[in-house]
Amino acid sequence: MDYICHILVLITIYMVLGVSLNLVAGYAGFLSLAHAAFYGIGAYLAALMAIHLHAPFLVSLFCVAGVTGIFGGFLALPALRVRGDYFVITTFAFQVIVVSVLANWTSVTGGAMGLAGIPPARIFDWTLRTNADYLIVAASLAFALWWLVRTIVRSPFGRVLKSIREDDALVALTGKDVRFYKVLVFVIGSSVASVAGVLYVHYITFIDPSNFTVMESIFILSIVILGGAGNLWGPLL
């Protein structure tokens, strides 16, 4: 039973990653190879906050989502000046840069040796010690974030995103600020991905850069492609 809970925790973490990339790639149409970078940024920020600041899990969750969203916005600003294959290459470059920083900034990230001794998550007076405890929290967050993305894509904002995916020039002619929508969807997508990083790091209690390479980004993208880009249930399943 403990092993089954372990597998289910990992599934819920990848559910969050799949849903967040589906918002960016499936609904807005931006094929990104940088999603594992946001996943890693979230994980390392949560680890550093837990080790050095002893930050509570919920505080860490919101702070990490906010900071990672800023990173997503910074990537979007230059990246959205290009399209198609050039956009993919730009996100790929960002992914490689982030992994290089994590691997070489040894005084902060621990370099290739990673960070160990990360304390388990604590929510008020409840310390998550068993796989079942983590499954409850991870599943709750995964479905809450899925509901958030569902609300977004069914809103007027989501309809604009789907229109941008089909023809962004035509959307601009209607008076919509296409650049604003593009940047905002990246901010939201990266913030949601960082939540998976927070869950992962408190669950495993150890991280190193090998967990967040470009192959991880490709795996996350595969979840979206196999499930069906632009489909709410596909990546989830």
PDB file of C-alpha atoms in Angstrom:
ATOM      1  CA  MET A   1       0.000   0.000   0.000  1.00  0.00           C
ATOM      2  CA  ASP A   2       2.855   2.368   0.822  1.00  0.00           C
ATOM      3  CA  TYR A   3       4.399   1.774  -2.619  1.00  0.00           C
ATOM      4  CA  ILE A   4       1.069   2.408  -4.329  1.00  0.00           C
ATOM      5  CA  CYS A   5       0.769   5.723  -2.465  1.00  0.00           C
ATOM      6  CA  HIS A   6       4.303   6.593  -3.595  1.00  0.00           C
ATOM      7  CA  ILE A   7       3.405   5.992  -7.246  1.00  0.00           C
ATOM      8  CA  LEU A   8       0.201   7.992  -6.878  1.00  0.00           C
ATOM      9  CA  VAL A   9       2.092  10.932  -5.343  1.00  0.00           C
ATOM     10  CA  LEU A  10       4.430  11.020  -8.348  1.00  0.00           C
ATOM     11  CA  ILE A  11       1.437  10.801 -10.683  1.00  0.00           C
ATOM     12  CA  THR A  12      -0.236  13.782  -9.017  1.00  0.00           C
ATOM     13  CA  ILE A  13       2.995  15.799  -9.343  1.00  0.00           C
ATOM     14  CA  TYR A  14       3.114  15.076 -13.071  1.00  0.00           C
ATOM     15  CA  MET A  15      -0.585  15.880 -13.320  1.00  0.00           C
ATOM     16  CA  VAL A  16       0.241  19.406 -12.141  1.00  0.00           C
ATOM     17  CA  LEU A  17       3.085  19.680 -14.658  1.00  0.00           C
ATOM     18  CA  GLY A  18       0.968  18.328 -17.514  1.00  0.00           C
ATOM     19  CA  VAL A  19      -1.961  20.623 -16.765  1.00  0.00           C
ATOM     20  CA  SER A  20       0.291  23.691 -16.510  1.00  0.00           C
ATOM     21  CA  LEU A  21       2.083  23.011 -19.808  1.00  0.00           C
ATOM     22  CA  ASN A  22      -1.237  22.213 -21.471  1.00  0.00           C
ATOM     23  CA  LEU A  23      -2.374  25.754 -20.663  1.00  0.00           C
ATOM     24  CA  VAL A  24       0.700  27.210 -22.387  1.00  0.00           C
ATOM     25  CA  ALA A  25       1.155  24.774 -25.271  1.00  0.00           C
ATOM     26  CA  GLY A  26      -2.317  23.322 -25.732  1.00  0.00           C
ATOM     27  CA  TYR A  27      -4.509  26.395 -25.318  1.00  0.00           C
ATOM     28  CA  ALA A  28      -2.169  29.278 -26.150  1.00  0.00           C
ATOM     29  CA  GLY A  29      -0.180  27.355 -28.746  1.00  0.00           C
ATOM     30  CA  PHE A  30       3.354  28.024 -27.412  1.00  0.00           C
ATOM     31  CA  LEU A  31       5.474  24.897 -27.643  1.00  0.00           C
ATOM     32  CA  SER A  32       7.871  25.260 -24.715  1.00  0.00           C
ATOM     33  CA  LEU A  33      10.873  23.148 -23.750  1.00  0.00           C
ATOM     34  CA  ALA A  34      11.483  25.085 -20.544  1.00  0.00           C
ATOM     35  CA  HIS A  35       8.855  23.616 -18.277  1.00  0.00           C
ATOM     36  CA  ALA A  36      11.280  21.484 -16.285  1.00  0.00           C
ATOM     37  CA  ALA A  37      13.247  24.688 -15.639  1.00  0.00           C
ATOM     38  CA  PHE A  38      10.253  26.246 -13.860  1.00  0.00           C
ATOM     39  CA  TYR A  39       9.705  22.947 -12.074  1.00  0.00           C
ATOM     40  CA  GLY A  40      13.334  23.062 -10.914  1.00  0.00           C
ATOM     41  CA  ILE A  41      13.253  26.731  -9.928  1.00  0.00           C
ATOM     42  CA  GLY A  42      10.218  26.024  -7.768  1.00  0.00           C
ATOM     43  CA  ALA A  43      11.867  22.993  -6.185  1.00  0.00           C
ATOM     44  CA  TYR A  44      15.134  24.751  -5.377  1.00  0.00           C
ATOM     45  CA  LEU A  45      13.428  27.864  -4.026  1.00  0.00           C
ATOM     46  CA  ALA A  46      11.258  25.703  -1.755  1.00  0.00           C
ATOM     47  CA  ALA A  47      14.288  23.705  -0.618  1.00  0.00           C
ATOM     48  CA  LEU A  48      16.308  26.829   0.205  1.00  0.00           C
ATOM     49  CA  MET A  49      13.375  28.405   2.043  1.00  0.00           C
ATOM     50  CA  ALA A  50      12.842  25.233   4.070  1.00  0.00           C
ATOM     51  CA  ILE A  51      16.526  24.728   4.934  1.00  0.00           C
ATOM     52  CA  HIS A  52      17.592  28.306   5.646  1.00  0.00           C
ATOM     53  CA  LEU A  53      14.363  30.105   6.572  1.00  0.00           C
ATOM     54  CA  HIS A  54      12.336  27.183   7.991  1.00  0.00           C
ATOM     55  CA  ALA A  55       9.415  28.542   5.961  1.00  0.00           C
ATOM     56  CA  PRO A  56       6.029  26.848   6.499  1.00  0.00           C
ATOM     57  CA  PHE A  57       4.810  24.782   3.571  1.00  0.00           C
ATOM     58  CA  LEU A  58       1.913  27.071   2.632  1.00  0.00           C
ATOM     59  CA  VAL A  59       4.034  30.218   2.855  1.00  0.00           C
ATOM     60  CA  SER A  60       6.682  28.571   0.692  1.00  0.00           C
ATOM     61  CA  LEU A  61       4.028  27.482  -1.796  1.00  0.00           C
ATOM     62  CA  PHE A  62       2.718  30.994  -2.444  1.00  0.00           C
ATOM     63  CA  CYS A  63       6.134  32.683  -2.380  1.00  0.00           C
ATOM     64  CA  VAL A  64       7.628  30.174  -4.801  1.00  0.00           C
ATOM     65  CA  ALA A  65       4.670  30.451  -7.181  1.00  0.00           C
ATOM     66  CA  GLY A  66       5.029  34.244  -7.214  1.00  0.00           C
ATOM     67  CA  VAL A  67       8.787  34.281  -7.797  1.00  0.00           C
ATOM     68  CA  THR A  68       8.665  31.566 -10.464  1.00  0.00           C
ATOM     69  CA  GLY A  69       5.887  33.475 -12.222  1.00  0.00           C
ATOM     70  CA  ILE A  70       8.290  36.425 -12.486  1.00  0.00           C
ATOM     71  CA  PHE A  71      10.872  34.144 -14.118  1.00  0.00           C
ATOM     72  CA  GLY A  72       8.183  33.013 -16.550  1.00  0.00           C
ATOM     73  CA  GLY A  73       7.407  36.626 -17.415  1.00  0.00           C
ATOM     74  CA  PHE A  74      11.094  37.388 -18.000  1.00  0.00           C
ATOM     75  CA  LEU A  75      11.346  34.427 -20.378  1.00  0.00           C
ATOM     76  CA  ALA A  76       8.183  35.407 -22.231  1.00  0.00           C
ATOM     77  CA  LEU A  77       9.227  38.990 -22.959  1.00  0.00           C
ATOM     78  CA  PRO A  78      12.177  38.187 -25.249  1.00  0.00           C
ATOM     79  CA  ALA A  79      10.935  34.777 -26.364  1.00  0.00           C
ATOM     80  CA  LEU A  80       7.653  36.101 -27.743  1.00  0.00           C
ATOM     81  CA  ARG A  81       9.504  38.280 -30.243  1.00  0.00           C
ATOM     82  CA  VAL A  82      10.077  35.116 -32.249  1.00  0.00           C
ATOM     83  CA  ARG A  83       7.761  32.386 -33.480  1.00  0.00           C
ATOM     84  CA  GLY A  84       7.689  28.736 -34.405  1.00  0.00           C
ATOM     85  CA  ASP A  85      10.972  26.848 -34.256  1.00  0.00           C
ATOM     86  CA  TYR A  86      12.823  29.940 -33.049  1.00  0.00           C
ATOM     87  CA  PHE A  87      10.528  30.171 -30.049  1.00  0.00           C
ATOM     88  CA  VAL A  88      11.167  26.526 -29.191  1.00  0.00           C
ATOM     89  CA  ILE A  89      14.928  27.121 -29.441  1.00  0.00           C
ATOM     90  CA  THR A  90      14.641  30.140 -27.125  1.00  0.00           C
ATOM     91  CA  THR A  91      12.832  28.127 -24.459  1.00  0.00           C
ATOM     92  CA  PHE A  92      15.347  25.303 -24.933  1.00  0.00           C
ATOM     93  CA  ALA A  93      18.178  27.785 -24.299  1.00  0.00           C
ATOM     94  CA  PHE A  94      16.483  28.975 -21.102  1.00  0.00           C
ATOM     95  CA  GLN A  95      16.143  25.366 -19.954  1.00  0.00           C
ATOM     96  CA  VAL A  96      19.870  24.709 -20.530  1.00  0.00           C
ATOM     97  CA  ILE A  97      20.861  27.940 -18.749  1.00  0.00           C
ATOM     98  CA  VAL A  98      18.778  27.113 -15.664  1.00  0.00           C
ATOM     99  CA  VAL A  99      20.250  23.604 -15.372  1.00  0.00           C
ATOM    100  CA  SER A 100      23.757  25.021 -15.808  1.00  0.00           C
ATOM    101  CA  VAL A 101      23.173  27.540 -13.023  1.00  0.00           C
ATOM    102  CA  LEU A 102      21.789  24.845 -10.717  1.00  0.00           C
ATOM    103  CA  ALA A 103      24.776  22.604 -11.450  1.00  0.00           C
ATOM    104  CA  ASN A 104      27.479  25.255 -11.052  1.00  0.00           C
ATOM    105  CA  TRP A 105      26.247  27.667  -8.363  1.00  0.00           C
ATOM    106  CA  THR A 106      27.538  25.302  -5.713  1.00  0.00           C
ATOM    107  CA  SER A 107      27.492  27.778  -2.816  1.00  0.00           C
ATOM    108  CA  VAL A 108      23.706  28.060  -3.110  1.00  0.00           C
ATOM    109  CA  THR A 109      22.391  24.992  -4.918  1.00  0.00           C
ATOM    110  CA  GLY A 110      24.996  22.446  -3.822  1.00  0.00           C
ATOM    111  CA  GLY A 111      25.970  21.903  -7.459  1.00  0.00           C
ATOM    112  CA  ALA A 112      25.944  18.356  -8.790  1.00  0.00           C
ATOM    113  CA  MET A 113      25.787  17.036  -5.216  1.00  0.00           C
ATOM    114  CA  GLY A 114      22.384  18.658  -4.757  1.00  0.00           C
ATOM    115  CA  LEU A 115      20.636  19.622  -1.541  1.00  0.00           C
ATOM    116  CA  ALA A 116      19.868  17.113   1.199  1.00  0.00           C
ATOM    117  CA  GLY A 117      18.173  17.301   4.572  1.00  0.00           C
ATOM    118  CA  ILE A 118      15.073  19.088   3.342  1.00  0.00           C
ATOM    119  CA  PRO A 119      12.463  18.855   6.100  1.00  0.00           C
ATOM    120  CA  PRO A 120       9.049  17.293   5.447  1.00  0.00           C
ATOM    121  CA  ALA A 121       6.150  19.637   4.770  1.00  0.00           C
ATOM    122  CA  ARG A 122       4.232  20.969   7.728  1.00  0.00           C
ATOM    123  CA  ILE A 123       0.732  22.447   7.431  1.00  0.00           C
ATOM    124  CA  PHE A 124      -0.173  24.188  10.687  1.00  0.00           C
ATOM    125  CA  ASP A 125       0.221  21.389  13.282  1.00  0.00           C
ATOM    126  CA  TRP A 126       0.162  18.579  10.731  1.00  0.00           C
ATOM    127  CA  THR A 127       3.558  17.238   9.635  1.00  0.00           C
ATOM    128  CA  LEU A 128       3.397  15.110   6.487  1.00  0.00           C
ATOM    129  CA  ARG A 129       5.423  12.019   7.313  1.00  0.00           C
ATOM    130  CA  THR A 130       3.808   9.157   5.404  1.00  0.00           C
ATOM    131  CA  ASN A 131       3.204   8.626   1.701  1.00  0.00           C
ATOM    132  CA  ALA A 132      -0.530   8.657   2.397  1.00  0.00           C
ATOM    133  CA  ASP A 133      -0.235  12.108   3.997  1.00  0.00           C
ATOM    134  CA  TYR A 134       1.560  13.463   0.941  1.00  0.00           C
ATOM    135  CA  LEU A 135      -0.949  11.823  -1.373  1.00  0.00           C
ATOM    136  CA  ILE A 136      -3.823  13.657   0.309  1.00  0.00           C
ATOM    137  CA  VAL A 137      -2.087  17.027  -0.035  1.00  0.00           C
ATOM    138  CA  ALA A 138      -0.677  16.424  -3.525  1.00  0.00           C
ATOM    139  CA  ALA A 139      -3.981  15.156  -4.905  1.00  0.00           C
ATOM    140  CA  SER A 140      -5.871  18.068  -3.365  1.00  0.00           C
ATOM    141  CA  LEU A 141      -3.481  20.594  -4.891  1.00  0.00           C
ATOM    142  CA  ALA A 142      -3.463  18.803  -8.257  1.00  0.00           C
ATOM    143  CA  PHE A 143      -7.238  18.873  -8.594  1.00  0.00           C
ATOM    144  CA  ALA A 144      -7.437  22.456  -7.275  1.00  0.00           C
ATOM    145  CA  LEU A 145      -4.956  23.583  -9.939  1.00  0.00           C
ATOM    146  CA  TRP A 146      -6.759  21.566 -12.608  1.00  0.00           C
ATOM    147  CA  TRP A 147      -9.966  23.360 -11.601  1.00  0.00           C
ATOM    148  CA  LEU A 148      -8.125  26.697 -11.817  1.00  0.00           C
ATOM    149  CA  VAL A 149      -6.911  25.939 -15.338  1.00  0.00           C
ATOM    150  CA  ARG A 150     -10.382  24.712 -16.288  1.00  0.00           C
ATOM    151  CA  THR A 151     -11.865  27.993 -15.055  1.00  0.00           C
ATOM    152  CA  ILE A 152      -9.268  29.969 -17.003  1.00  0.00           C
ATOM    153  CA  VAL A 153      -9.779  28.199 -20.324  1.00  0.00           C
ATOM    154  CA  ARG A 154     -13.571  28.486 -20.080  1.00  0.00           C
ATOM    155  CA  SER A 155     -13.408  32.204 -19.313  1.00  0.00           C
ATOM    156  CA  PRO A 156     -13.151  35.088 -21.819  1.00  0.00           C
ATOM    157  CA  PHE A 157      -9.395  35.035 -21.132  1.00  0.00           C
ATOM    158  CA  GLY A 158      -9.264  31.401 -22.236  1.00  0.00           C
ATOM    159  CA  ARG A 159     -11.204  32.158 -25.419  1.00  0.00           C
ATOM    160  CA  VAL A 160      -8.658  34.843 -26.280  1.00  0.00           C
ATOM    161  CA  LEU A 161      -5.836  32.335 -25.714  1.00  0.00           C
ATOM    162  CA  LYS A 162      -7.425  29.858 -28.111  1.00  0.00           C
ATOM    163  CA  SER A 163      -7.895  32.632 -30.662  1.00  0.00           C
ATOM    164  CA  ILE A 164      -4.222  33.599 -30.342  1.00  0.00           C
ATOM    165  CA  ARG A 165      -3.306  29.967 -30.928  1.00  0.00           C
ATOM    166  CA  GLU A 166      -5.211  30.014 -34.220  1.00  0.00           C
ATOM    167  CA  ASP A 167      -4.256  33.489 -35.501  1.00  0.00           C
ATOM    168  CA  ASP A 168      -2.613  36.039 -33.237  1.00  0.00           C
ATOM    169  CA  ALA A 169      -2.475  38.710 -35.960  1.00  0.00           C
ATOM    170  CA  LEU A 170      -6.249  38.571 -36.366  1.00  0.00           C
ATOM    171  CA  VAL A 171      -6.717  38.796 -32.591  1.00  0.00           C
ATOM    172  CA  ALA A 172      -4.515  41.913 -32.541  1.00  0.00           C
ATOM    173  CA  LEU A 173      -6.774  43.482 -35.182  1.00  0.00           C
ATOM    174  CA  THR A 174      -9.733  43.127 -32.809  1.00  0.00           C
ATOM    175  CA  GLY A 175      -7.982  45.434 -30.324  1.00  0.00           C
ATOM    176  CA  LYS A 176      -6.706  42.791 -27.908  1.00  0.00           C
ATOM    177  CA  ASP A 177      -3.269  43.281 -26.385  1.00  0.00           C
ATOM    178  CA  VAL A 178      -1.812  40.004 -27.647  1.00  0.00           C
ATOM    179  CA  ARG A 179       1.549  40.571 -25.986  1.00  0.00           C
ATOM    180  CA  PHE A 180      -0.097  40.975 -22.576  1.00  0.00           C
ATOM    181  CA  TYR A 181      -2.030  37.727 -22.971  1.00  0.00           C
ATOM    182  CA  LYS A 182       1.074  35.847 -24.083  1.00  0.00           C
ATOM    183  CA  VAL A 183       3.153  37.026 -21.136  1.00  0.00           C
ATOM    184  CA  LEU A 184       0.356  36.415 -18.632  1.00  0.00           C
ATOM    185  CA  VAL A 185      -0.236  32.835 -19.753  1.00  0.00           C
ATOM    186  CA  PHE A 186       3.481  32.140 -19.312  1.00  0.00           C
ATOM    187  CA  VAL A 187       3.394  33.633 -15.828  1.00  0.00           C
ATOM    188  CA  ILE A 188       0.427  31.449 -14.874  1.00  0.00           C
ATOM    189  CA  GLY A 189       1.882  28.308 -16.455  1.00  0.00           C
ATOM    190  CA  SER A 190       5.268  28.698 -14.769  1.00  0.00           C
ATOM    191  CA  SER A 191       3.658  29.457 -11.392  1.00  0.00           C
ATOM    192  CA  VAL A 192       1.541  26.306 -11.556  1.00  0.00           C
ATOM    193  CA  ALA A 193       4.585  24.239 -12.585  1.00  0.00           C
ATOM    194  CA  SER A 194       6.506  25.539  -9.566  1.00  0.00           C
ATOM    195  CA  VAL A 195       3.852  24.067  -7.253  1.00  0.00           C
ATOM    196  CA  ALA A 196       4.870  20.629  -8.539  1.00  0.00           C
ATOM    197  CA  GLY A 197       8.451  21.501  -7.581  1.00  0.00           C
ATOM    198  CA  VAL A 198       7.419  22.404  -4.047  1.00  0.00           C
ATOM    199  CA  LEU A 199       5.508  19.141  -3.689  1.00  0.00           C
ATOM    200  CA  TYR A 200       8.391  17.109  -5.101  1.00  0.00           C
ATOM    201  CA  VAL A 201      11.142  18.578  -2.956  1.00  0.00           C
ATOM    202  CA  HIS A 202       9.288  18.177   0.332  1.00  0.00           C
ATOM    203  CA  TYR A 203       8.291  14.651  -0.602  1.00  0.00           C
ATOM    204  CA  ILE A 204      11.693  13.362  -1.761  1.00  0.00           C
ATOM    205  CA  THR A 205      13.666  15.612   0.684  1.00  0.00           C
ATOM    206  CA  PHE A 206      16.606  15.683  -1.732  1.00  0.00           C
ATOM    207  CA  ILE A 207      17.171  17.319  -5.116  1.00  0.00           C
ATOM    208  CA  ASP A 208      19.944  17.724  -7.658  1.00  0.00           C
ATOM    209  CA  PRO A 209      20.031  19.250 -11.166  1.00  0.00           C
ATOM    210  CA  SER A 210      19.590  15.879 -12.902  1.00  0.00           C
ATOM    211  CA  ASN A 211      15.896  15.952 -11.943  1.00  0.00           C
ATOM    212  CA  PHE A 212      15.211  19.024 -14.100  1.00  0.00           C
ATOM    213  CA  THR A 213      17.028  18.528 -17.396  1.00  0.00           C
ATOM    214  CA  VAL A 214      15.700  19.035 -20.914  1.00  0.00           C
ATOM    215  CA  MET A 215      14.719  15.354 -20.990  1.00  0.00           C
ATOM    216  CA  GLU A 216      12.308  16.098 -18.158  1.00  0.00           C
ATOM    217  CA  SER A 217      10.838  18.947 -20.237  1.00  0.00           C
ATOM    218  CA  ILE A 218      10.406  16.552 -23.156  1.00  0.00           C
ATOM    219  CA  PHE A 219       8.704  14.037 -20.873  1.00  0.00           C
ATOM    220  CA  ILE A 220       6.270  16.698 -19.618  1.00  0.00           C
ATOM    221  CA  LEU A 221       5.577  17.733 -23.203  1.00  0.00           C
ATOM    222  CA  SER A 222       4.935  14.067 -24.047  1.00  0.00           C
ATOM    223  CA  ILE A 223       2.240  13.983 -21.359  1.00  0.00           C
ATOM    224  CA  VAL A 224       0.465  16.858 -23.091  1.00  0.00           C
ATOM    225  CA  ILE A 225       0.880  15.413 -26.590  1.00  0.00           C
ATOM    226  CA  LEU A 226      -0.237  11.890 -25.665  1.00  0.00           C
ATOM    227  CA  GLY A 227      -3.172  13.177 -23.627  1.00  0.00           C
ATOM    228  CA  GLY A 228      -4.173  15.660 -26.307  1.00  0.00           C
ATOM    229  CA  ALA A 229      -3.096  19.291 -26.343  1.00  0.00           C
ATOM    230  CA  GLY A 230      -5.978  21.667 -25.678  1.00  0.00           C
ATOM    231  CA  ASN A 231      -7.929  18.973 -23.850  1.00  0.00           C
ATOM    232  CA  LEU A 232      -8.699  19.389 -20.146  1.00  0.00           C
ATOM    233  CA  TRP A 233      -8.923  15.691 -19.312  1.00  0.00           C
ATOM    234  CA  GLY A 234      -6.283  14.198 -21.635  1.00  0.00           C
ATOM    235  CA  PRO A 235      -3.051  15.289 -19.888  1.00  0.00           C
ATOM    236  CA  LEU A 236      -4.688  14.607 -16.539  1.00  0.00           C
ATOM    237  CA  LEU A 237      -5.342  11.003 -17.505  1.00  0.00           C
TER     238      LEU A 237
END
